[in-house]
Coordinates of C-alpha atoms and ligand atoms in Angstrom, one line a residue:
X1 CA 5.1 81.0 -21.9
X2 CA 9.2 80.5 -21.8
X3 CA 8.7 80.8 -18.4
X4 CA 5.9 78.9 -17.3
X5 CA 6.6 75.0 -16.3
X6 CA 4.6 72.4 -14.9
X7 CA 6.7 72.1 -11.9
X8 CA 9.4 74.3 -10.6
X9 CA 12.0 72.4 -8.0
X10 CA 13.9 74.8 -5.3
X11 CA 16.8 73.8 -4.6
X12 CA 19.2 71.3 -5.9
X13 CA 20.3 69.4 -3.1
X14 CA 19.6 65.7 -2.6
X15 CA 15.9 66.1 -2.3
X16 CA 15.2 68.7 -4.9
X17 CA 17.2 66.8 -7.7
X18 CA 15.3 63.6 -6.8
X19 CA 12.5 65.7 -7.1
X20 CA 13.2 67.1 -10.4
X21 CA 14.9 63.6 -11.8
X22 CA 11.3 61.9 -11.1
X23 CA 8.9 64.9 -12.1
X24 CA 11.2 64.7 -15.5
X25 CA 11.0 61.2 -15.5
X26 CA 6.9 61.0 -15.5
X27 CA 6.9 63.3 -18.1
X28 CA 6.4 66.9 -16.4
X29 CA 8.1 70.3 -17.9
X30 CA 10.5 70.4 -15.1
X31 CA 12.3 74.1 -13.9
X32 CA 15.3 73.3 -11.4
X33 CA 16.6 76.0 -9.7
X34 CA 19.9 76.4 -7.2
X35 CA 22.0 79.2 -6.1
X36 CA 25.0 77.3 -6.5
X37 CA 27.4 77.0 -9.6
X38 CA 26.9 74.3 -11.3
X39 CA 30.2 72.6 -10.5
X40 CA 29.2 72.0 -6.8
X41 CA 25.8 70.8 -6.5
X42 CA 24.0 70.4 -3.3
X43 CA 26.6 72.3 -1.7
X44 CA 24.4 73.8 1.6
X45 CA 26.3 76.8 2.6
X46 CA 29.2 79.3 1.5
X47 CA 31.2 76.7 4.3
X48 CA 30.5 73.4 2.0
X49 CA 28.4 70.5 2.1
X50 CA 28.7 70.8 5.9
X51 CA 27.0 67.2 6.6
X52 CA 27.8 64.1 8.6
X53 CA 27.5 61.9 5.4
X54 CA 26.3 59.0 7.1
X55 CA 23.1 57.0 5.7
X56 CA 21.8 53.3 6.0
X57 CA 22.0 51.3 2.8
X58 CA 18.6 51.1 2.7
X59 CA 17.9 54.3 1.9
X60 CA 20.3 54.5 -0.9
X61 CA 18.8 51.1 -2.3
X62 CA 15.3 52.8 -2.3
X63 CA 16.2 55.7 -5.0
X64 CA 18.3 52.4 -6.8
X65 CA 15.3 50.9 -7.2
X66 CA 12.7 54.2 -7.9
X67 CA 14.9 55.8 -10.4
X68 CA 17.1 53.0 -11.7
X69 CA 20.4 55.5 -10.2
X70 CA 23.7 52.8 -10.1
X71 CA 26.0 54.7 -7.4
X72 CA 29.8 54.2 -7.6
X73 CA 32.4 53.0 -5.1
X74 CA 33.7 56.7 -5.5
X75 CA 30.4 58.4 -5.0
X76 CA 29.2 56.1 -2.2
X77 CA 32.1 56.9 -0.3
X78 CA 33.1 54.6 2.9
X79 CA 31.1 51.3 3.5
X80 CA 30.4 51.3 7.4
X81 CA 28.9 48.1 9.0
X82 CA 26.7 50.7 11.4
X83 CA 26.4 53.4 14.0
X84 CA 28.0 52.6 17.7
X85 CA 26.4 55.2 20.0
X86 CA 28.9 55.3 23.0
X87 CA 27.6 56.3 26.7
X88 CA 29.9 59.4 28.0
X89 CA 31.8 57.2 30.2
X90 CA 32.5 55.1 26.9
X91 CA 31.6 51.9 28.8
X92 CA 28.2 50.9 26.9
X93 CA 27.9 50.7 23.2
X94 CA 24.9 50.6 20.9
X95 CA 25.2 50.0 17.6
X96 CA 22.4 51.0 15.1
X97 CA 21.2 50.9 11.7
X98 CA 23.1 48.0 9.8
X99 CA 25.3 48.9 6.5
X100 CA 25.6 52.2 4.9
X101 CA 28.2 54.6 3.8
X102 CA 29.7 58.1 4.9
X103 CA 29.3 59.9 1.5
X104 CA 31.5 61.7 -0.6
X105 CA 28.8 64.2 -1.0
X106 CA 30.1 66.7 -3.7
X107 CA 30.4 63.2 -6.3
X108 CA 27.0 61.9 -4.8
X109 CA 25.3 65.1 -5.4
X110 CA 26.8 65.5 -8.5
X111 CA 24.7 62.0 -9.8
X112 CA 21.5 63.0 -8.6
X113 CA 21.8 66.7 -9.9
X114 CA 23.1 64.7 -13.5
X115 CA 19.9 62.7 -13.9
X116 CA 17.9 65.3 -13.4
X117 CA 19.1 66.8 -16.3
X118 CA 19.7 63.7 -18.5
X119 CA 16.0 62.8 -17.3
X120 CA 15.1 66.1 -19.0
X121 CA 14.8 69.0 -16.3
X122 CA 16.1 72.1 -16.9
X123 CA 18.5 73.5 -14.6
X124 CA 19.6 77.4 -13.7
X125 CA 22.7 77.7 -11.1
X126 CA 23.4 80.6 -9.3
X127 CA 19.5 81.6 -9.1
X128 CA 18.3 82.9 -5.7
X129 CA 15.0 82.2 -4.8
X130 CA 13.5 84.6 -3.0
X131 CA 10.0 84.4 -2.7
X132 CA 7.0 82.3 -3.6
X133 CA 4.5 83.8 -6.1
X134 CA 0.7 83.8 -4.1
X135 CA -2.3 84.3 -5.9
X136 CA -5.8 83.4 -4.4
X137 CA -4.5 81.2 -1.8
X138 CA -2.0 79.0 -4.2
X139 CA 1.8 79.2 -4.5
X140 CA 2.3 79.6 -8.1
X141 CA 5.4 80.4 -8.9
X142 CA 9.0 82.0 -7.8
X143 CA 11.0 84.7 -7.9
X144 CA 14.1 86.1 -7.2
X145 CA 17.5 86.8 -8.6
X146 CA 20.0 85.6 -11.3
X147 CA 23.3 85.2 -11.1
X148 CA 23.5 88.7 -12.9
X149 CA 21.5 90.2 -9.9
X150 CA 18.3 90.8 -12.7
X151 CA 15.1 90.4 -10.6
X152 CA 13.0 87.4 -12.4
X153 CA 9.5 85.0 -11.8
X154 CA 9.1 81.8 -13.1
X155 CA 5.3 80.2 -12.8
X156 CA 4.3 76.5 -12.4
X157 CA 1.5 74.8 -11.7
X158 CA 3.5 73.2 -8.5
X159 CA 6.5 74.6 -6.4
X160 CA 8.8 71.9 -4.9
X161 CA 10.5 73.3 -2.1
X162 CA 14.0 71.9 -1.3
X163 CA 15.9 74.7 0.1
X164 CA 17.4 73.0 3.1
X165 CA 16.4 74.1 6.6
X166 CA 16.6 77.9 5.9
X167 CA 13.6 78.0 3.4
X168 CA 12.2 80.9 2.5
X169 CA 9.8 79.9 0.1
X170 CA 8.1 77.9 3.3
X171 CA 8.8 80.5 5.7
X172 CA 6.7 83.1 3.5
X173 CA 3.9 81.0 2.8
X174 CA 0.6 82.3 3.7
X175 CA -0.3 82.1 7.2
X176 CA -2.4 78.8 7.3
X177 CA -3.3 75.7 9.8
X178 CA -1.6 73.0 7.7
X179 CA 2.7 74.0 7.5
X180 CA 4.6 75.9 10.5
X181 CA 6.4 78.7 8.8
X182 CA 8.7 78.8 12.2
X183 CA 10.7 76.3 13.8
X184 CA 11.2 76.3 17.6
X185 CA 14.8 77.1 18.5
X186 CA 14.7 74.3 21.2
X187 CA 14.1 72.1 18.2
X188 CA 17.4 73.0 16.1
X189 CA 20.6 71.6 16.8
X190 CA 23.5 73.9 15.8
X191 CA 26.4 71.9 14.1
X192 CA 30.1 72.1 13.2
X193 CA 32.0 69.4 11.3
X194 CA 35.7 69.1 10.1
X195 CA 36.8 67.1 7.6
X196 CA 40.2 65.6 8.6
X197 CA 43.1 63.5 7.8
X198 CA 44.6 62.5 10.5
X199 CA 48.1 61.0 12.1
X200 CA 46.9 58.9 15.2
X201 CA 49.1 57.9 18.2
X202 CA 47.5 54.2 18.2
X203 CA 44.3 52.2 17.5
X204 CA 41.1 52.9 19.9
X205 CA 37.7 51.8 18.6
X206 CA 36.3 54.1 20.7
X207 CA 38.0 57.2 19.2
X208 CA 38.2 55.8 15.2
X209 CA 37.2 52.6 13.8
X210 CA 37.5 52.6 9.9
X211 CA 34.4 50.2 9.8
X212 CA 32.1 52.2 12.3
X213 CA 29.9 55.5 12.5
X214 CA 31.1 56.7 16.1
X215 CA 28.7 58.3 18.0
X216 CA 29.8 60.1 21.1
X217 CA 26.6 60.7 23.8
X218 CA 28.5 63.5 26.2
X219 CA 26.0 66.4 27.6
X220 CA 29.5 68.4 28.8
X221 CA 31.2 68.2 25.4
X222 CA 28.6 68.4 23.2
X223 CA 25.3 69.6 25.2
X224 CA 21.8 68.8 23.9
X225 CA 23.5 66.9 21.3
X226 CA 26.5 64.4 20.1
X227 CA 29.9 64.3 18.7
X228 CA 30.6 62.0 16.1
X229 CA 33.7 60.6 14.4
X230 CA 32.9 59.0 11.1
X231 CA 35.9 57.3 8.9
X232 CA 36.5 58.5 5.4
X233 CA 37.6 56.6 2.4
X234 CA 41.2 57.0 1.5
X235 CA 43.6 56.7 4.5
X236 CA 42.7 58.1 7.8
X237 CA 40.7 60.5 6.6
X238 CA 37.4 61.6 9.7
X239 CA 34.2 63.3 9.3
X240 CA 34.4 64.8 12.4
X241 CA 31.4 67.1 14.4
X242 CA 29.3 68.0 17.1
X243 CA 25.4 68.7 17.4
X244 CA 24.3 71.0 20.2
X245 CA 21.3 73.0 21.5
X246 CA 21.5 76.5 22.3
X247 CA 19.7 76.5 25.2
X248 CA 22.0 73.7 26.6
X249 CA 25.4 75.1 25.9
X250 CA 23.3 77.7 27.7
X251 CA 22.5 75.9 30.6
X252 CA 26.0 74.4 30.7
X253 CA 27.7 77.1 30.5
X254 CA 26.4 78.5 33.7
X255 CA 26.6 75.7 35.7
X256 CA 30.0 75.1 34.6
X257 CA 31.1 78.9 34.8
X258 CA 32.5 78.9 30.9
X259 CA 31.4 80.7 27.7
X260 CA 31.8 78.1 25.3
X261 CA 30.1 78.5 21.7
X262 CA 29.6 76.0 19.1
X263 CA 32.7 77.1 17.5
X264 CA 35.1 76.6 20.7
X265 CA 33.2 73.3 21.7
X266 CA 34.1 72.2 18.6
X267 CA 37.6 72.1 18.7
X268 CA 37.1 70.7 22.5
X269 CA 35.3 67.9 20.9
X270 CA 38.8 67.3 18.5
X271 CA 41.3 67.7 21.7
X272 CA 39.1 65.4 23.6
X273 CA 39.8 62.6 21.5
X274 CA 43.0 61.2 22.4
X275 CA 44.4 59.3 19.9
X276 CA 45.3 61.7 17.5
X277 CA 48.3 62.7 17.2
X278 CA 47.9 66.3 13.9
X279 CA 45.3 66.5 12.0
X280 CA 45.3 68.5 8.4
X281 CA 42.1 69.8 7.2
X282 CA 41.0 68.3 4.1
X283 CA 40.4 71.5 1.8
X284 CA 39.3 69.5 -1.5
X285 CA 36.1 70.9 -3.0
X286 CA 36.4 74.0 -0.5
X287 CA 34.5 71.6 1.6
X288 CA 36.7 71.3 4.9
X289 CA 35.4 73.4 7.7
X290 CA 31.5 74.4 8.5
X291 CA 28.7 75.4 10.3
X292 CA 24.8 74.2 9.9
X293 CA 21.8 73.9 11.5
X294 CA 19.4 70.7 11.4
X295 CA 15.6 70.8 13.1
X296 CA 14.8 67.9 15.3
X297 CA 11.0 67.9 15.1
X298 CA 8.5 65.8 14.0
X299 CA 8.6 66.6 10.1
X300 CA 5.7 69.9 9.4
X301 CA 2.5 68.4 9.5
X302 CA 1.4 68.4 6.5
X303 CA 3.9 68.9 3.7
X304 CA 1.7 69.7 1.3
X305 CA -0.2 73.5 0.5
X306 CA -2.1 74.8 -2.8
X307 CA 0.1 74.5 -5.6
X308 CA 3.1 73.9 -2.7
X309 CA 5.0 70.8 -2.0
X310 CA 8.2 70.2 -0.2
X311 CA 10.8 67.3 1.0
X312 CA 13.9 67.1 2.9
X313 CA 15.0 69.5 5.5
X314 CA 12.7 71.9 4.5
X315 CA 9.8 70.4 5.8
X316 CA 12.2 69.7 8.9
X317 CA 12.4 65.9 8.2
X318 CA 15.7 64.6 9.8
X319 CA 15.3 61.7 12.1
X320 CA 14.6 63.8 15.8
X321 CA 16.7 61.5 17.6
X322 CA 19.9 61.3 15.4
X323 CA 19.8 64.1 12.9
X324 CA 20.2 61.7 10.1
X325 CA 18.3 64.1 7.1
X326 CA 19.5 62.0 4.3
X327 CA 17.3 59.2 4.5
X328 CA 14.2 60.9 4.4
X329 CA 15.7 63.4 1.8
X330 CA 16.0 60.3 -0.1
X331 CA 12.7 59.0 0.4
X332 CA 10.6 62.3 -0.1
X333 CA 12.6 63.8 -2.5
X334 CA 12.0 60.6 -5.0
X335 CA 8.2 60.3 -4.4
X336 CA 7.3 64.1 -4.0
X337 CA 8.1 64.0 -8.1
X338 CA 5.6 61.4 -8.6
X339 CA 2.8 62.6 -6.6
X340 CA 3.7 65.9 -8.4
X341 CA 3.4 64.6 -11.8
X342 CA 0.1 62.4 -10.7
X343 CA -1.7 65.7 -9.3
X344 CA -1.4 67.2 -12.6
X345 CA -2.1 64.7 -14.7
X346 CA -5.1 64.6 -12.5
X347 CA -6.0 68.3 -12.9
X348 CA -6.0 68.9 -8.8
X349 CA -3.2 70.9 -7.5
X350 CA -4.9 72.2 -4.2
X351 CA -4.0 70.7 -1.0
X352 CA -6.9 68.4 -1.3
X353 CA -5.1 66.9 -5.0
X354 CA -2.3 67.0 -3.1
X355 CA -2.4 65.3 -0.2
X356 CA -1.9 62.0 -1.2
X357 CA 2.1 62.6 -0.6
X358 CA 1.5 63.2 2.6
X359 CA -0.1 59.6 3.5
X360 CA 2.6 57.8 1.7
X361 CA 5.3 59.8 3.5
X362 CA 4.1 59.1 6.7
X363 CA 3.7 55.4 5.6
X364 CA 7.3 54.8 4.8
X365 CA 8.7 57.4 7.2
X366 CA 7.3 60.2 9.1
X367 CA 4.4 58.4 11.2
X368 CA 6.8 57.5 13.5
X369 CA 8.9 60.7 14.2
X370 CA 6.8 62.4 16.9
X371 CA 7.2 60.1 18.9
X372 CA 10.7 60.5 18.5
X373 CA 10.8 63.4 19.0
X374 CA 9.5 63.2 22.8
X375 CA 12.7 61.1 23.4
X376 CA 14.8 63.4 22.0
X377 CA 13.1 65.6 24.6
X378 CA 13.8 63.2 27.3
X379 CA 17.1 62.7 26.4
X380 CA 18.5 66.0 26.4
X381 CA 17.0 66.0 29.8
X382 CA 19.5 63.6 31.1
X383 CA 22.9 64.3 32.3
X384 CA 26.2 62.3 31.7
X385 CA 25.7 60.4 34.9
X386 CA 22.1 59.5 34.0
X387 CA 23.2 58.8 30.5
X388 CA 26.2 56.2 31.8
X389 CA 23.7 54.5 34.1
X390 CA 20.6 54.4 31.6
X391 CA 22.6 53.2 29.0
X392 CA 24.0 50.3 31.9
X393 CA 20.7 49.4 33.2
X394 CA 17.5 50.7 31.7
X395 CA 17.6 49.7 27.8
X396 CA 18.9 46.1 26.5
X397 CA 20.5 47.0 22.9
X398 CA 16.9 45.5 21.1
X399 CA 15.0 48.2 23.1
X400 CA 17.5 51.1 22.5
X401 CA 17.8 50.1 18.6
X402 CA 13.5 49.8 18.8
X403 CA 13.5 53.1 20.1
X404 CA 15.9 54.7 17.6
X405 CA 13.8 53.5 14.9
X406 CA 10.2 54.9 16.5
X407 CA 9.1 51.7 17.6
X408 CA 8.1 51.3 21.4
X409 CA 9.8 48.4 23.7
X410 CA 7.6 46.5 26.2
X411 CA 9.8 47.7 29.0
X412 CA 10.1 44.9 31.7
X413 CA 9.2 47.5 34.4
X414 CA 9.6 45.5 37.3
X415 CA 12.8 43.6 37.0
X416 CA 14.4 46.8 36.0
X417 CA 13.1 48.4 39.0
X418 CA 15.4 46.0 40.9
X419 CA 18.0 47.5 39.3
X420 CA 17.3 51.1 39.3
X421 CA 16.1 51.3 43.2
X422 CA 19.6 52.9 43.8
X423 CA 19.2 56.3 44.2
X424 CA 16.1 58.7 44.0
X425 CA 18.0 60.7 40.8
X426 CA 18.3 57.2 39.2
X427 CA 14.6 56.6 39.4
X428 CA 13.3 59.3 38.4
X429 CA 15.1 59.3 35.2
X430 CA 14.0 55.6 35.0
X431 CA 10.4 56.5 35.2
X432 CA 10.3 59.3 33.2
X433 CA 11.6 57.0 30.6
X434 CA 8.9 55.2 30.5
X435 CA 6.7 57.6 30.5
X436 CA 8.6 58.8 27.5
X437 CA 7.5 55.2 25.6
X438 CA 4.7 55.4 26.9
X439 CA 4.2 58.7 25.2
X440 CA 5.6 57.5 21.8
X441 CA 3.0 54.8 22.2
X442 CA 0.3 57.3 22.1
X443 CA 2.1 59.4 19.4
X444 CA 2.7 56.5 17.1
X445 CA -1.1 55.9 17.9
X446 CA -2.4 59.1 16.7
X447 CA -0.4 58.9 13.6
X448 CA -1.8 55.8 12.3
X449 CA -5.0 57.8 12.4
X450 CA -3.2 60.7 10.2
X451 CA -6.3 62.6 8.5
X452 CA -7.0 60.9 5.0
X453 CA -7.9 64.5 3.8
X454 CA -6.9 67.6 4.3
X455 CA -10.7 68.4 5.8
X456 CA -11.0 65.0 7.7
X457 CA -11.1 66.7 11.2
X458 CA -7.3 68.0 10.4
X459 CA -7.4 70.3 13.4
X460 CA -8.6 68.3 16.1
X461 CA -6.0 66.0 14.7
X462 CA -3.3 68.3 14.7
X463 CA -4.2 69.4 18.4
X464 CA -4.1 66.1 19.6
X465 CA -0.2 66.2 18.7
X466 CA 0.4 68.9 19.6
X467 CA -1.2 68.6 23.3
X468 CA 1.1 65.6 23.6
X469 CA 4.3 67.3 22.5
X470 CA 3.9 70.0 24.6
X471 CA 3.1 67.9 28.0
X472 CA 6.9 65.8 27.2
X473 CA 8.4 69.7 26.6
X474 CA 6.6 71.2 29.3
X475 CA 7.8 67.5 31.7
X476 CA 11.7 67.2 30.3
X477 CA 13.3 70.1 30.3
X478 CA 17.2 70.6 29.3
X479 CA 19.3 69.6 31.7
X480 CA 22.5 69.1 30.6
X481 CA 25.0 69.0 33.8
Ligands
FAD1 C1 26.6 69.1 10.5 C2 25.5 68.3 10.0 C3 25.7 66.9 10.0 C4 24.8 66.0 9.5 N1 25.0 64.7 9.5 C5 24.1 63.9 8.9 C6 24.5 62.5 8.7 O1 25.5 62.0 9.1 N2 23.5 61.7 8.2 C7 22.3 62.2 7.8 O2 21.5 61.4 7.3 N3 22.0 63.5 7.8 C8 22.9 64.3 8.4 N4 22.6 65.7 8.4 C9 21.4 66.2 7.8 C10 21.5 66.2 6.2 O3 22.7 66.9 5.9 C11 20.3 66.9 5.6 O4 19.2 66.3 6.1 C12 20.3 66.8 4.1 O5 21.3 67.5 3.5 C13 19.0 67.4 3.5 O6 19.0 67.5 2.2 P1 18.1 68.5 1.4 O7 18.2 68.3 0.0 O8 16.7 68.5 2.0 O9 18.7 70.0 1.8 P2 20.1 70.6 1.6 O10 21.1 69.5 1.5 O11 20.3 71.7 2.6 O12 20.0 71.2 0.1 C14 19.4 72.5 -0.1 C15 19.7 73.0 -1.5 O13 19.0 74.2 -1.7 C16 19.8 75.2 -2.2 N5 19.3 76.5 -1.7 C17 19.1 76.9 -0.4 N6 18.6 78.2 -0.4 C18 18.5 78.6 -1.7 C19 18.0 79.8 -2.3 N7 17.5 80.8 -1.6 N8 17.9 79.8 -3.6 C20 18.4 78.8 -4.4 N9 18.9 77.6 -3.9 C21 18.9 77.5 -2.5 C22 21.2 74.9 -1.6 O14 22.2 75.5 -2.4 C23 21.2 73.4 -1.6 O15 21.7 73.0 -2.9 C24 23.6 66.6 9.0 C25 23.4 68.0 8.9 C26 24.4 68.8 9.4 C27 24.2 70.3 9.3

């Protein structure tokens, strides 16, 4: 039996050592398993913790208050006031979200990974997980390699799965109506990120503002996606990056005759901001210079199989309209442990016993994300000029903020009308916009009516999302330039 637990966790970023801190916590025998070394926990790729850091307050409050975690100043990071989205012609600003922090992640990481353990879990670095163990229909266990390459299986009575977008535990799963094994490429956005200190030439708070998340909305320099210049605690240090879409740089590309890639728009991005004057990459932790990938879907949905669970990116949860990951990493990581250690206590670990994380997932996060998702949609469908002039006339800062967080504004249609009857291009982007709300609407409306079970007319349900996230792809396509 030395290798038989009542819940294994993949993956020991922030959601899999929340995962495993709570399961440990409620009592479960608790395996926790990461490729890394010990010494850098969470760490995503061979290129670091490659991650714009950011997250609200709120979100770090909510594992505060769940698992009794006291952060420090050090592992916190930098205290922002918010996030100021910038139009490309850097005349309209936004801000969102309210206090937070730009994370040092390796120390953050480190916290959550070292109450799992003191909460009792028991943790094996440098262990590739490979594959999920099926049997009649149910995950029930893992296997894969240690860090002396010796093929091994461990078997629980639940797998976790926090691997991160790349999963292969939920890639492999059997073919069934509940999880996507695949995400859409069109729903990825590929990411680079620097971390910097910097020598600027003077002070811009449009460029760097030591109190602010800067985003930076520019389909030319960052196509399908943003740039974003976060500050750093100590002095002048950035988190600095882009998001894009493949097909958009695509799209771009062509239109603008050039053959940029992720990589060269990257270092565009840097040059384009014009107040810095040298900039020395910050190699501490090995953590300096990467490349990622985050989806920017509607989280899978249903996150929950036989004997299978999983939270964070590998049930694609990052916020569709900004990326931000953490947040619901956070959340689901912290209460997939407890529903966990509740289905077993309760002798049900099918998808029936289990479903129970989905409802409260979708109550304090993911029922509003598919409607978000559409906007994304309709965003990336919007040019620079479009952007400059939406950002002018169509939304008031309440609606845009309303919007980021899933909610839908009662757009006064007719007094903006006034203002948008300037050009046919104008108007068309104006309407489509609210036919994008409009669309959320519906999508928020669906999702209050997310199936109780996983045999209360799940399918129909499911097709009813689906239907209306394929009429907003099929309507806004990318249209970067
Ligand atoms: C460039 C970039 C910028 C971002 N900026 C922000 C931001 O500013 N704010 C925000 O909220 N979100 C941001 N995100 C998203 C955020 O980083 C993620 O949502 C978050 O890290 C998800 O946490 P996670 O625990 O689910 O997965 P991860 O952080 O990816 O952790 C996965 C863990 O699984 C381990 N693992 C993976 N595969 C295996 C395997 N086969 N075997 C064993 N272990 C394995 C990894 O080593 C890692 O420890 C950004 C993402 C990117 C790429």
């Amino acid at each position: 039996m030395e290798n038989h637990y009542d819940i294994i966790v993949a993956g020991a970023g922030m959601a899999g050592s929340l995962a495993a801190a709570m399961a440990a916590k409620k009592g479960m025998k608790v395996l926790l398993l990461d490729k890394n070394k010990e010494s850098e926990p969470g760490k995503k790729t061979n290129w670091g913790w490659v991650c714009g850091d950011a997250v609200a307050d709120g979100h770090v409050q909510f594992v505060k208050n769940k698992l009794g975690i006291e952060f420090t100043e050090e592992e916190l990071g930098c205290p922002v006031d918010g996030v100021v989205a910038l139009s490309p012609d850097l005349k309209s600003r936004f801000m969102f979200d309210g206090k937070g922090y730009v994370l040092e992640r390796p120390k953050f990481e480190g916290k959550l990974l070292a109450t799992a353990k003191k909460n009792g879990a028991h943790f094996i670095p440098e262990f590739d997980v490979e594959n999920p163990i099926i049997e009649n229909n149910f995950v029930v266990g893992v296997s894969g390699k240690d860090k002396n390459m010796k093929h091994m299986e461990f078997r629980a009575k639940i797998v976790i799965d926090c691997l991160g977008v790349a999963t292969n535990l939920r890639r492999k799963l059997p073919e069934n109506p509940y999880i996507d094994r695949m995400v859409d490429i069109d729903d990825m956005e590929s990411t680079g990120r620097y971390i910097y200190e910097v020598e600027l030439t003077k002070e811009d708070l449009n460029f760097y503002d030591p109190k602010i998340a800067l985003i930076h909305l520019n389909q030319e320099l960052a196509p399908g996606g943003y740039g974003w210049v976060f500050p750093k605690s100590g002095t002048r240090r950035i988190n600095i990056g882009i998001g894009t879409q493949k097909s958009s740089i695509e799209i771009r590309n062509k239109k603008m005759n050039k053959k940029d890639t992720l990589h060269s728009l990257m270092d565009e991005y840097v040059k384009w901001i014009p107040i810095i004057k040298s900039t020395k990459l910050d190699t501490r932790d090995n953590n300096g210079k990467g490349y990622w990938s985050v989806a920017v879907r509607r989280q899978m949905e249903s996150l929950v199989y036989n004997g299978y669970m999983g939270a964070g990116d590998s049930m694609a949860m990052p916020n569709p309209i900004s990326a931000g990951g953490i947040g619901p990493a956070l959340i689901s990581g912290t209460i997939v442990g407890e529903h966990a250690a509740e289905a077993i206590k309760k002798g049900d670990v099918s998808i029936k016993g289990l479903w129970g994380y989905n409802l409260e997932f979708n109550e304090l996060y993911g029922k509003k994300t598919a409607g978000m998702e559409v906007f994304r949609t309709y965003m990336q469908s919007l040019n620079n000029e479009l952007i400059n002039f939406g950002m002018k006339n169509f939304l008031t800062m309440k609606e845009a903020q309303q919007v980021a967080y899933g909610m839908t504004p009662e757009l006064s249609a007719i007094g903006k009308l006034k203002m948008v009857a300037k050009g046919t291009q104008n108007m068309t982007a104006f309407m489509n916009m609210v036919w994008a709300v409009n669309k959320m609407k519906k999508l928020n409306e669906i999702y209050e009516r997310y199936p109780k079970s996983p045999d209360d007319h799940f399918a129909e349900w499911r097709k009813e999302v689906a239907e209306s996230i394929e009429e907003a792809k099929a309507k806004f396509q990318p249209n970067p330039i």
